Every structure is written in structure tokens, then in C-alpha cells.
mmCIF file of C-alpha atoms in Angstrom:
data_model
loop_
_atom_site.group_PDB
_atom_site.id
_atom_site.type_symbol
_atom_site.label_atom_id
_atom_site.label_comp_id
_atom_site.label_asym_id
_atom_site.label_seq_id
_atom_site.Cartn_x
_atom_site.Cartn_y
_atom_site.Cartn_z
ATOM 1 C CA MET A 1 100.304 74.771 15.171
ATOM 2 C CA ALA A 2 99.890 72.581 12.208
ATOM 3 C CA GLU A 3 102.195 72.249 9.502
ATOM 4 C CA ASP A 4 100.531 74.027 6.471
ATOM 5 C CA GLU A 5 99.663 76.844 8.585
ATOM 6 C CA ARG A 6 103.273 77.908 9.494
ATOM 7 C CA HIS A 7 104.698 80.342 7.364
ATOM 8 C CA PRO A 8 106.852 78.946 4.203
ATOM 9 C CA SER A 9 109.791 81.008 5.117
ATOM 10 C CA LEU A 10 110.326 79.113 8.323
ATOM 11 C CA ALA A 11 111.174 76.147 6.777
ATOM 12 C CA LEU A 12 113.984 77.646 4.755
ATOM 13 C CA ASP A 13 117.409 76.623 6.063
ATOM 14 C CA GLU A 14 120.014 79.263 6.902
ATOM 15 C CA VAL A 15 122.668 77.064 5.957
ATOM 16 C CA VAL A 16 121.314 76.154 2.452
ATOM 17 C CA HIS A 17 119.464 79.402 1.672
ATOM 18 C CA GLN A 18 122.769 81.604 1.039
ATOM 19 C CA ARG A 19 123.101 82.488 -2.326
ATOM 20 C CA VAL A 20 126.300 81.236 -2.877
ATOM 21 C CA ARG A 21 125.695 78.015 -0.747
ATOM 22 C CA LEU A 22 122.267 77.427 -2.545
ATOM 23 C CA GLY A 23 124.263 77.943 -5.959
ATOM 24 C CA ILE A 24 126.891 75.109 -4.993
ATOM 25 C CA LEU A 25 124.196 72.571 -4.013
ATOM 26 C CA ALA A 26 122.385 73.136 -7.367
ATOM 27 C CA VAL A 27 125.406 72.810 -9.572
ATOM 28 C CA LEU A 28 126.370 69.813 -7.434
ATOM 29 C CA SER A 29 122.939 68.333 -7.782
ATOM 30 C CA GLU A 30 123.119 68.232 -11.605
ATOM 31 C CA ALA A 31 126.271 65.903 -11.686
ATOM 32 C CA SER A 32 127.571 63.191 -9.464
ATOM 33 C CA GLU A 33 130.820 65.413 -8.556
ATOM 34 C CA CYS A 34 132.530 68.539 -10.022
ATOM 35 C CA THR A 35 135.775 69.900 -9.487
ATOM 36 C CA PHE A 36 136.799 73.098 -7.554
ATOM 37 C CA PRO A 37 138.105 74.890 -10.613
ATOM 38 C CA VAL A 38 134.143 74.211 -12.680
ATOM 39 C CA LEU A 39 132.365 75.151 -9.397
ATOM 40 C CA ARG A 40 134.410 78.472 -9.097
ATOM 41 C CA GLU A 41 134.125 79.450 -12.689
ATOM 42 C CA GLU A 42 130.319 78.418 -12.798
ATOM 43 C CA LEU A 43 129.276 80.873 -9.880
ATOM 44 C CA GLN A 44 131.970 83.293 -10.807
ATOM 45 C CA LEU A 45 133.455 83.185 -7.394
ATOM 46 C CA THR A 46 136.944 83.523 -5.884
ATOM 47 C CA ASP A 47 139.432 80.740 -4.644
ATOM 48 C CA GLY A 48 138.870 82.160 -1.015
ATOM 49 C CA ASN A 49 135.187 82.652 -0.865
ATOM 50 C CA LEU A 50 134.426 79.484 -2.633
ATOM 51 C CA SER A 51 136.821 77.452 -0.029
ATOM 52 C CA ARG A 52 134.955 79.472 2.982
ATOM 53 C CA HIS A 53 131.211 78.372 1.870
ATOM 54 C CA LEU A 54 132.350 74.983 0.927
ATOM 55 C CA ARG A 55 133.865 74.388 4.490
ATOM 56 C CA VAL A 56 130.491 75.333 5.875
ATOM 57 C CA LEU A 57 128.122 72.913 3.944
ATOM 58 C CA GLU A 58 130.934 70.046 4.467
ATOM 59 C CA GLU A 59 130.700 70.914 8.324
ATOM 60 C CA ALA A 60 127.063 70.605 7.986
ATOM 61 C CA GLY A 61 127.456 67.163 6.262
ATOM 62 C CA LEU A 62 125.679 68.605 3.271
ATOM 63 C CA LEU A 63 128.741 67.300 0.789
ATOM 64 C CA GLU A 64 131.948 65.830 0.651
ATOM 65 C CA ILE A 65 135.453 67.118 -0.706
ATOM 66 C CA ARG A 66 137.896 64.326 -2.067
ATOM 67 C CA LYS A 67 141.486 65.353 -2.905
ATOM 68 C CA GLY A 68 142.969 63.360 -5.420
ATOM 69 C CA TYR A 69 145.225 63.138 -8.660
ATOM 70 C CA ASP A 70 144.136 63.651 -12.174
ATOM 71 C CA ARG A 71 147.014 62.575 -14.501
ATOM 72 C CA ARG A 72 149.401 63.459 -11.647
ATOM 73 C CA ARG A 73 147.894 66.802 -11.022
ATOM 74 C CA PRO A 74 146.508 67.584 -7.731
ATOM 75 C CA CYS A 75 142.598 67.643 -8.011
ATOM 76 C CA THR A 76 139.926 68.401 -5.465
ATOM 77 C CA TRP A 77 136.378 66.563 -6.518
ATOM 78 C CA ILE A 78 133.117 67.491 -4.799
ATOM 79 C CA SER A 79 130.101 65.711 -4.394
ATOM 80 C CA LEU A 80 126.579 65.752 -2.710
ATOM 81 C CA THR A 81 125.807 63.859 0.171
ATOM 82 C CA GLY A 82 122.660 62.225 0.747
ATOM 83 C CA GLN A 83 121.857 64.621 3.248
ATOM 84 C CA GLY A 84 123.045 67.687 1.168
ATOM 85 C CA ARG A 85 120.426 66.164 -1.764
ATOM 86 C CA THR A 86 117.577 66.131 0.824
ATOM 87 C CA ALA A 87 118.213 69.488 2.361
ATOM 88 C CA LEU A 88 118.124 70.919 -1.172
ATOM 89 C CA HIS A 89 114.861 69.481 -2.227
ATOM 90 C CA GLU A 90 113.551 70.752 1.201
ATOM 91 C CA GLU A 91 114.930 74.042 0.289
ATOM 92 C CA LEU A 92 113.285 73.961 -3.007
ATOM 93 C CA ALA A 93 109.928 72.519 -1.856
ATOM 94 C CA ALA A 94 109.829 75.434 1.004
ATOM 95 C CA LEU A 95 110.537 77.899 -1.592
ATOM 96 C CA GLU A 96 107.887 76.680 -3.884
ATOM 97 C CA ARG A 97 105.408 76.814 -0.896
ATOM 98 C CA LEU A 98 106.449 80.430 -0.621
ATOM 99 C CA VAL A 99 105.743 81.203 -4.112
ATOM 100 C CA ARG A 100 102.304 79.428 -4.296
ATOM 101 C CA ARG A 101 101.207 81.401 -1.187
ATOM 102 C CA LEU A 102 102.290 84.828 -2.299
ATOM 103 C CA ARG A 103 100.905 83.882 -5.712
ATOM 104 C CA ARG A 104 97.254 82.968 -4.192
ATOM 105 C CA GLN A 105 97.645 86.590 -2.447
ATOM 106 C CA GLU A 106 97.999 88.311 -5.696
ATOM 107 C CA ARG A 107 94.978 87.027 -7.226
ATOM 108 C CA MET B 1 128.967 114.796 -19.805
ATOM 109 C CA THR B 2 127.687 111.308 -19.137
ATOM 110 C CA LYS B 3 129.512 108.603 -20.225
ATOM 111 C CA SER B 4 127.980 105.827 -22.294
ATOM 112 C CA LEU B 5 127.911 102.723 -21.127
ATOM 113 C CA THR B 6 128.719 99.807 -23.511
ATOM 114 C CA PRO B 7 126.814 96.311 -22.388
ATOM 115 C CA CYS B 8 129.825 95.142 -20.558
ATOM 116 C CA GLN B 9 132.324 97.244 -18.823
ATOM 117 C CA PHE B 10 134.869 94.488 -18.712
ATOM 118 C CA PRO B 11 137.413 93.519 -21.650
ATOM 119 C CA ALA B 12 136.087 90.680 -23.857
ATOM 120 C CA PRO B 13 137.296 87.459 -21.993
ATOM 121 C CA ALA B 14 136.527 88.890 -18.319
ATOM 122 C CA CYS B 15 132.956 90.123 -20.093
ATOM 123 C CA ARG B 16 132.312 86.559 -20.946
ATOM 124 C CA ALA B 17 133.437 85.020 -18.000
ATOM 125 C CA ARG B 18 130.749 87.604 -15.779
ATOM 126 C CA ARG B 19 127.764 86.451 -18.004
ATOM 127 C CA PRO B 20 125.466 84.413 -16.495
ATOM 128 C CA ARG B 21 125.916 80.808 -18.183
ATOM 129 C CA GLY B 22 122.907 79.110 -19.725
ATOM 130 C CA SER B 23 120.907 82.635 -19.979
ATOM 131 C CA ALA B 24 122.029 83.410 -23.790
ATOM 132 C CA GLY B 25 122.503 80.404 -25.498
ATOM 133 C CA VAL B 26 126.110 79.671 -23.561
ATOM 134 C CA PRO B 27 126.160 76.091 -22.349
ATOM 135 C CA THR B 28 126.415 75.254 -18.975
ATOM 136 C CA ARG B 29 129.154 72.865 -17.444
ATOM 137 C CA SER B 30 126.014 70.357 -16.673
ATOM 138 C CA ARG B 31 124.690 70.347 -20.047
ATOM 139 C CA GLN B 32 128.061 69.568 -21.386
ATOM 140 C CA ALA B 33 128.990 66.914 -18.813
ATOM 141 C CA HIS B 34 125.495 65.257 -19.633
ATOM 142 C CA GLY B 35 126.181 66.032 -23.476
ATOM 143 C CA GLY B 36 128.163 63.070 -23.440
ATOM 144 C CA VAL B 37 125.209 60.269 -23.447
ATOM 145 C CA TRP B 38 124.761 59.875 -27.111
ATOM 146 C CA LEU B 39 127.657 57.646 -27.444
ATOM 147 C CA PRO B 40 126.814 54.742 -24.922
ATOM 148 C CA VAL B 41 123.488 54.639 -26.038
ATOM 149 C CA THR B 42 124.589 54.290 -29.544
ATOM 150 C CA ALA B 43 126.975 51.766 -28.760
ATOM 151 C CA LEU B 44 123.918 49.787 -26.408
ATOM 152 C CA ALA B 45 121.560 50.155 -29.948
ATOM 153 C CA ALA B 46 124.383 48.458 -31.769
ATOM 154 C CA LEU B 47 124.772 45.509 -29.494
ATOM 155 C CA LEU B 48 121.052 44.721 -29.813
ATOM 156 C CA ILE B 49 121.043 45.207 -33.260
ATOM 157 C CA SER B 50 124.157 43.373 -34.161
ATOM 158 C CA SER B 51 122.688 40.259 -32.036
ATOM 159 C CA VAL B 52 120.292 39.963 -35.177
ATOM 160 C CA ALA B 53 123.529 37.734 -36.802
ATOM 161 C CA LEU B 54 122.915 35.462 -33.860
ATOM 162 C CA TYR B 55 119.427 33.831 -35.314
ATOM 163 C CA ARG B 56 119.187 31.465 -37.836
ATOM 164 C CA ALA B 57 116.041 32.984 -39.464
ATOM 165 C CA PRO B 58 115.513 36.638 -38.057
ATOM 166 C CA PHE B 59 113.513 37.859 -40.848
ATOM 167 C CA HIS B 60 111.802 34.908 -42.180
ATOM 168 C CA HIS B 61 109.635 32.088 -40.463
ATOM 169 C CA ALA B 62 111.424 28.797 -40.944
ATOM 170 C CA ALA B 63 109.756 25.527 -41.254
ATOM 171 C CA GLU B 64 111.312 23.805 -37.953
ATOM 172 C CA VAL B 65 112.166 25.796 -34.999
ATOM 173 C CA THR B 66 114.304 24.167 -32.316
ATOM 174 C CA VAL B 67 114.186 26.970 -28.937
ATOM 175 C CA SER B 68 115.917 26.192 -25.554
ATOM 176 C CA VAL B 69 115.886 27.958 -22.328
ATOM 177 C CA PRO B 70 117.855 30.341 -21.193
ATOM 178 C CA TYR B 71 117.516 32.316 -24.538
ATOM 179 C CA TRP B 72 121.209 32.951 -25.146
ATOM 180 C CA ALA B 73 120.807 34.668 -28.347
ATOM 181 C CA GLY B 74 118.047 36.989 -26.420
ATOM 182 C CA LEU B 75 114.788 36.432 -27.810
ATOM 183 C CA PRO B 76 113.122 32.828 -28.177
ATOM 184 C CA ALA B 77 114.103 31.906 -31.484
ATOM 185 C CA GLU B 78 116.376 29.164 -33.212
ATOM 186 C CA GLN B 79 120.015 30.541 -32.826
ATOM 187 C CA ARG B 80 122.974 29.635 -35.141
ATOM 188 C CA ALA B 81 125.170 28.659 -32.113
ATOM 189 C CA PRO B 82 124.675 28.779 -28.317
ATOM 190 C CA ILE B 83 128.034 29.040 -27.715
ATOM 191 C CA ALA B 84 128.290 31.853 -30.175
ATOM 192 C CA SER B 85 125.409 33.469 -28.513
ATOM 193 C CA TYR B 86 126.544 33.104 -25.039
ATOM 194 C CA ALA B 87 130.045 34.803 -25.850
ATOM 195 C CA PHE B 88 128.179 37.468 -27.793
ATOM 196 C CA TRP B 89 126.526 38.650 -24.930
ATOM 197 C CA PHE B 90 128.989 38.154 -22.141
ATOM 198 C CA ILE B 91 132.133 39.863 -24.157
ATOM 199 C CA GLY B 92 129.910 42.107 -26.309
ATOM 200 C CA THR B 93 128.182 43.513 -22.947
ATOM 201 C CA ALA B 94 131.164 43.626 -21.120
ATOM 202 C CA THR B 95 132.946 45.684 -23.908
ATOM 203 C CA VAL B 96 130.153 48.185 -24.271
ATOM 204 C CA PHE B 97 130.497 48.438 -20.783
ATOM 205 C CA ALA B 98 134.247 49.116 -20.935
ATOM 206 C CA LEU B 99 133.817 51.966 -23.532
ATOM 207 C CA MET B 100 131.197 53.553 -21.760
ATOM 208 C CA ALA B 101 133.585 53.688 -18.715
ATOM 209 C CA LEU B 102 136.468 55.081 -20.715
ATOM 210 C CA TRP B 103 133.873 57.769 -22.290
ATOM 211 C CA TYR B 104 132.726 59.056 -19.061
ATOM 212 C CA ARG B 105 136.044 59.349 -17.676
ATOM 213 C CA GLN B 106 137.597 61.150 -20.447
ATOM 214 C CA ARG B 107 134.513 63.452 -20.535
ATOM 215 C CA GLY B 108 134.661 63.994 -16.867
ATOM 216 C CA ARG B 109 138.269 64.928 -17.346
ATOM 217 C CA ARG B 110 137.515 67.492 -19.995
ATOM 218 C CA THR B 111 134.426 68.824 -18.314
ATOM 219 C CA GLY B 112 135.341 68.833 -14.644
ATOM 220 C CA MET B 113 132.230 67.232 -13.927
ATOM 221 C CA ARG B 114 131.498 63.893 -13.537
ATOM 222 C CA VAL B 115 127.971 61.711 -14.397
ATOM 223 C CA ALA B 116 127.136 58.561 -12.092
ATOM 224 C CA TRP B 117 127.732 55.982 -14.888
ATOM 225 C CA GLN B 118 129.065 53.560 -12.481
ATOM 226 C CA ARG B 119 125.637 52.732 -11.554
ATOM 227 C CA ALA B 120 124.256 52.201 -14.975
ATOM 228 C CA VAL B 121 127.568 49.874 -15.627
ATOM 229 C CA GLY B 122 127.053 48.236 -12.097
ATOM 230 C CA THR B 123 123.644 47.372 -12.281
ATOM 231 C CA GLY B 124 124.269 45.868 -16.051
ATOM 232 C CA LEU B 125 126.789 43.574 -14.812
ATOM 233 C CA ALA B 126 124.937 42.775 -11.947
ATOM 234 C CA ALA B 127 122.112 41.635 -14.246
ATOM 235 C CA LEU B 128 124.771 39.624 -16.498
ATOM 236 C CA LEU B 129 126.161 38.013 -13.544
ATOM 237 C CA ALA B 130 122.918 37.022 -12.045
ATOM 238 C CA LEU B 131 121.572 35.745 -15.272
ATOM 239 C CA ALA B 132 124.590 33.708 -15.481
ATOM 240 C CA VAL B 133 124.268 32.365 -11.876
ATOM 241 C CA ILE B 134 120.353 31.319 -12.473
ATOM 242 C CA ALA B 135 121.519 29.765 -15.818
ATOM 243 C CA ALA B 136 124.143 27.594 -13.992
ATOM 244 C CA VAL B 137 121.646 26.345 -11.588
ATOM 245 C CA PRO B 138 120.974 22.785 -12.368
ATOM 246 C CA VAL B 139 117.388 21.775 -13.216
ATOM 247 C CA GLN B 140 115.739 18.842 -11.185
ATOM 248 C CA LEU B 141 113.828 16.737 -13.582
ATOM 249 C CA PRO B 142 110.723 14.491 -12.686
ATOM 250 C CA GLN B 143 111.476 11.494 -10.936
ATOM 251 C CA ASP B 144 108.638 9.793 -12.364
ATOM 252 C CA VAL B 145 109.340 10.508 -15.963
ATOM 253 C CA PRO B 146 112.118 8.577 -17.800
ATOM 254 C CA LEU B 147 114.764 10.746 -20.000
ATOM 255 C CA GLY B 148 113.602 11.351 -23.501
ATOM 256 C CA THR B 149 110.011 11.111 -22.711
ATOM 257 C CA LEU B 150 107.267 13.638 -24.102
ATOM 258 C CA THR B 151 104.892 14.898 -21.716
ATOM 259 C CA ASP B 152 101.777 17.035 -22.221
ATOM 260 C CA ARG B 153 102.451 18.924 -18.624
ATOM 261 C CA SER B 154 102.460 22.435 -19.312
ATOM 262 C CA PRO B 155 105.037 24.351 -17.344
ATOM 263 C CA SER B 156 103.600 26.547 -14.106
ATOM 264 C CA ALA B 157 103.236 30.294 -14.101
ATOM 265 C CA GLY B 158 106.487 30.685 -11.859
ATOM 266 C CA THR B 159 108.383 28.727 -14.664
ATOM 267 C CA VAL B 160 107.088 30.622 -17.453
ATOM 268 C CA LEU B 161 107.662 34.204 -15.865
ATOM 269 C CA LEU B 162 111.229 33.060 -15.000
ATOM 270 C CA HIS B 163 111.891 31.908 -18.624
ATOM 271 C CA GLY B 164 111.261 35.636 -19.250
ATOM 272 C CA LEU B 165 113.761 36.803 -17.077
ATOM 273 C CA LEU B 166 116.643 34.572 -18.488
ATOM 274 C CA THR B 167 117.736 36.696 -21.512
ATOM 275 C CA PRO B 168 120.779 38.783 -21.648
ATOM 276 C CA LEU B 169 118.976 41.557 -23.331
ATOM 277 C CA LEU B 170 117.351 42.234 -19.682
ATOM 278 C CA PRO B 171 120.934 43.436 -18.368
ATOM 279 C CA VAL B 172 121.033 45.946 -21.398
ATOM 280 C CA ALA B 173 117.514 47.107 -20.986
ATOM 281 C CA LEU B 174 118.344 47.637 -17.305
ATOM 282 C CA ALA B 175 121.615 49.621 -18.077
ATOM 283 C CA VAL B 176 119.672 51.872 -20.212
ATOM 284 C CA LEU B 177 117.168 52.406 -17.543
ATOM 285 C CA VAL B 178 119.343 53.250 -14.785
ATOM 286 C CA LEU B 179 121.660 55.272 -17.306
ATOM 287 C CA GLY B 180 118.377 57.345 -18.209
ATOM 288 C CA ILE B 181 118.247 58.153 -14.290
ATOM 289 C CA VAL B 182 121.624 59.098 -13.747
ATOM 290 C CA GLU B 183 121.686 61.568 -17.013
ATOM 291 C CA HIS B 184 118.281 62.873 -15.439
ATOM 292 C CA HIS B 185 116.502 61.850 -19.663
ATOM 293 C CA ARG B 186 113.051 60.779 -19.109
ATOM 294 C CA ALA B 187 113.009 59.552 -22.566
ATOM 295 C CA LEU B 188 116.131 57.164 -22.236
ATOM 296 C CA VAL B 189 114.471 55.983 -18.931
ATOM 297 C CA VAL B 190 111.326 55.042 -21.241
ATOM 298 C CA ALA B 191 113.690 53.589 -24.049
ATOM 299 C CA GLY B 192 115.187 51.218 -21.307
ATOM 300 C CA ALA B 193 111.692 49.956 -19.967
ATOM 301 C CA TRP B 194 110.837 49.637 -23.541
ATOM 302 C CA VAL B 195 113.389 47.013 -24.233
ATOM 303 C CA GLY B 196 113.123 45.471 -21.072
ATOM 304 C CA LEU B 197 109.182 45.218 -21.456
ATOM 305 C CA LEU B 198 109.562 43.756 -25.221
ATOM 306 C CA ALA B 199 111.972 41.315 -24.216
ATOM 307 C CA TRP B 200 110.300 39.978 -21.134
ATOM 308 C CA ILE B 201 106.948 39.723 -22.697
ATOM 309 C CA GLN B 202 108.262 37.940 -25.695
ATOM 310 C CA CYS B 203 110.389 35.391 -23.716
ATOM 311 C CA THR B 204 107.020 34.713 -21.567
ATOM 312 C CA PHE B 205 103.744 34.977 -23.209
ATOM 313 C CA GLY B 206 105.055 35.981 -26.499
ATOM 314 C CA ILE B 207 104.060 39.721 -27.346
ATOM 315 C CA LEU B 208 101.403 38.736 -30.215
ATOM 316 C CA ALA B 209 99.964 35.754 -27.909
ATOM 317 C CA LEU B 210 99.780 38.412 -24.896
ATOM 318 C CA PRO B 211 95.742 39.587 -25.648
ATOM 319 C CA GLY B 212 94.878 35.607 -25.682
ATOM 320 C CA ALA B 213 97.400 34.833 -22.226
ATOM 321 C CA LEU B 214 95.512 37.850 -20.864
ATOM 322 C CA LEU B 215 92.113 36.818 -21.613
ATOM 323 C CA GLY B 216 92.900 33.449 -20.652
ATOM 324 C CA MET B 217 92.611 31.722 -24.171
ATOM 325 C CA ARG B 218 94.737 28.589 -24.937
ATOM 326 C CA ASP B 219 97.948 29.067 -26.474
ATOM 327 C CA SER B 220 97.525 29.075 -30.005
ATOM 328 C CA GLY B 221 101.264 29.065 -31.085
ATOM 329 C CA ALA B 222 101.659 32.510 -31.858
ATOM 330 C CA ARG B 223 105.148 32.843 -29.890
ATOM 331 C CA THR B 224 106.924 32.435 -32.764
ATOM 332 C CA ASP B 225 105.142 34.977 -35.056
ATOM 333 C CA LEU B 226 106.800 38.173 -34.329
ATOM 334 C CA LEU B 227 110.256 37.544 -35.583
ATOM 335 C CA PRO B 228 113.572 38.625 -33.701
ATOM 336 C CA GLY B 229 115.112 40.677 -36.394
ATOM 337 C CA PRO B 230 112.149 43.410 -36.570
ATOM 338 C CA LEU B 231 111.598 42.816 -32.799
ATOM 339 C CA LEU B 232 115.134 43.832 -32.168
ATOM 340 C CA LEU B 233 114.936 46.613 -34.626
ATOM 341 C CA ALA B 234 111.743 47.815 -32.619
ATOM 342 C CA MET B 235 113.990 47.736 -29.442
ATOM 343 C CA ALA B 236 116.839 49.813 -30.786
ATOM 344 C CA LEU B 237 114.696 52.592 -32.823
ATOM 345 C CA PRO B 238 113.985 54.691 -29.560
ATOM 346 C CA LEU B 239 117.797 54.257 -28.862
ATOM 347 C CA LEU B 240 119.107 55.542 -31.823
ATOM 348 C CA LEU B 241 116.429 58.404 -32.084
ATOM 349 C CA PHE B 242 117.663 59.481 -28.845
ATOM 350 C CA ALA B 243 121.166 59.000 -29.382
ATOM 351 C CA ALA B 244 120.746 61.424 -32.831
ATOM 352 C CA ALA B 245 118.628 63.857 -30.848
ATOM 353 C CA THR B 246 121.387 64.169 -27.990
ATOM 354 C CA ALA B 247 124.094 64.212 -30.632
ATOM 355 C CA ALA B 248 122.608 67.078 -32.379
ATOM 356 C CA ARG B 249 121.997 69.104 -29.376
ATOM 357 C CA SER B 250 125.831 68.210 -28.118
ATOM 358 C CA ALA B 251 127.447 69.482 -31.104
ATOM 359 C CA HIS B 252 125.017 72.482 -31.189
ATOM 360 C CA ILE B 253 126.225 73.073 -27.467
ATOM 361 C CA GLY B 254 129.895 72.435 -28.488
ATOM 362 C CA ARG B 255 129.435 75.160 -31.301
ATOM 363 C CA SER B 256 127.780 77.539 -29.438
ATOM 364 C CA GLY B 257 130.412 77.109 -26.323
ATOM 365 C CA ARG B 258 133.346 78.101 -28.805
ATOM 366 C CA HIS B 259 131.277 81.039 -30.470
ATOM 367 C CA GLY B 260 129.940 82.354 -26.884
#
């Protein structure tokens, strides 16, 4: 089957498409690095919930977690990997194709 | 009896925390993180404008002009002292880059989001280093021409194009361009390209001589017609406008953040 004949929803990635994980990738795409508390605050999550989703994304190779110190205080910095950036772009492209297809049917 | 619902059932601070950021004029962290671009851009524009002081006659035509390559002052015009020009660009650019690093590190700590400023500074420093290395390469003089002899040989096209790259304005232009990419500001990318293009054209053909050069006409000597003062101001103007606009927006975001 040709690529453009497949339903666009088939191109959505399960790992990326989940609401919180998509939010994490979107926030991280806006900066080179972001701290754990900022991500938690931006997405209004609990520590446990955010950690769980970060682990899923890290295991998929979509983000990097770096633990360090900022003025002697422990600080966790999170950044997108190249693979993560590509995955986000592909997800957005698939969503755009899906929206275009549905709009065409509405007309 | 039905209980009347307030817009938010949580106490005020919690209500603010639950309100989606960026949806009702509340600044997002990302906007705050990228709101600091005005200072590095202002510093780079100030560097360009203050380089006007390196030229002997930046705003009027001198009767006699001596220009040597590389253009350590930045543009092909007579400079006051080559060593002063050299020191100005190598110390001044490095100082501005150090200021950028300090500014972005401090903002990163405050907002919790970092911008990839290292790419802009790294590109600028690498270009500055490349300029120093290329300029240090000894030039092979023609063997058949005794020193001090004037020849009517015009430089090759490759030499002319290379001379266009031997200016300390290009590292600044590259730094602005890359800063625009990492800060997601298309206007800044265009401003960086504008600075680089003006500098390169002036250092190769001369901006006023460009139409003639493109049409294959002889050099009419228009190279020195565009003075370095107005040209540097034309380079810095888009940067200053951009910095003013982003500083105003950043101040507005700061105010709405405090009230929101």
C-alpha cells in the first residue's frame, strides 16, 4: 500500500502520542534544556507521574536526563535527543495529515 | 438548591497554578527563557557601532585613502591603527561573547530553561579563530616582480572573494544568525544575514560597484563611495530595532507574570 493511502493515524507513535509525554516533548522542544521542577509546573504534574513518563521517554531514547548541581543544590536537567526531536516532528506531521484529511471530508 | 460555581473552585494560588499557561496572557516559561535575547543583540549592535571609531574618516571622504587586506577595522576604508582595530575586534568580540555566556547562564538559573547560546558563541569564536589563522598564512609574492614594483595585474576572482571573508564583521554576523536560529527568531536570522551580506559585498565588490560588477563592467572606483560610518549604522539598525521590540515584549511578559 502506498504511503499516502495509509490512514494517517497509523503513523502516530504510541510512546509519543500519550498526552503527558507529548507535552514533555513539546516543552523540551522550546529550549535546549529544562529543569525537572519547571517541567512539572508547566504540565501540572506530580513528581511521581512526571518521573514515570520521563523514564518511558528516556528508555525510548527520546530524551536525556542529566543530574548535576546548581549553586550546590542538586538539579536535574532534561533535554531532547536528536531522535526525540525527529519523533516529535513526525508525530506533528502525522497529526497535520490527519487534520487535513478530516477537513477535506467535511467540505 | 444548586451551589453556584465560581470560575475556579481552588484557592487563589492553586487556581493560578491550574490555569493553563499562555492561554490568558500568562507568560509561558519558554517565552521567559527566550525573552533575554535583547541584551546579547544590543551588545553585538553596540560592538558594530563602536567600531566606527576605528576609521580615520568614517563619515566623510578623505582625499587620500590607504586600504590594506585583511580589513582589520571591518570594512575596506582607512583605519586609524591596524593594531587598535585588531585588538578591538579580538578583545571586544570575545568580551561580548563572555557577557552573553554570563547572561544566559544567569537567566537559565532563574527560569529553569536553557537556550543553546553555546552554539552562537561557539560559531562566532570559531569564525574569529579561522580569521586569525587565514590572515596569518604568509602570502607568496610573485617571483618575477621585484619588491616595490607597481603592476597592473588585477587580483583573481578567488582572491577577491577571499578578501571578502577576511573581515571581523563576519564572525559577528554568524553569531547573530546562529543566535536567531537557537532563539527561534526568524527576524534575527535575517538581521544576521543582512550584516554578513553587507560586509561581504562591501569587502569584495563594494556595494555601489556591485551592479557594475554583476554586469561585467570595469571597476569605476566606486568601492570607497559608501562610507563605513553609515554602512555600520545600516548593519546595526535592524539589530537595535529587534532588541527594542524584544525588550518591550519581555518587559510586558514580566509585568503580566507578576500580575497573573
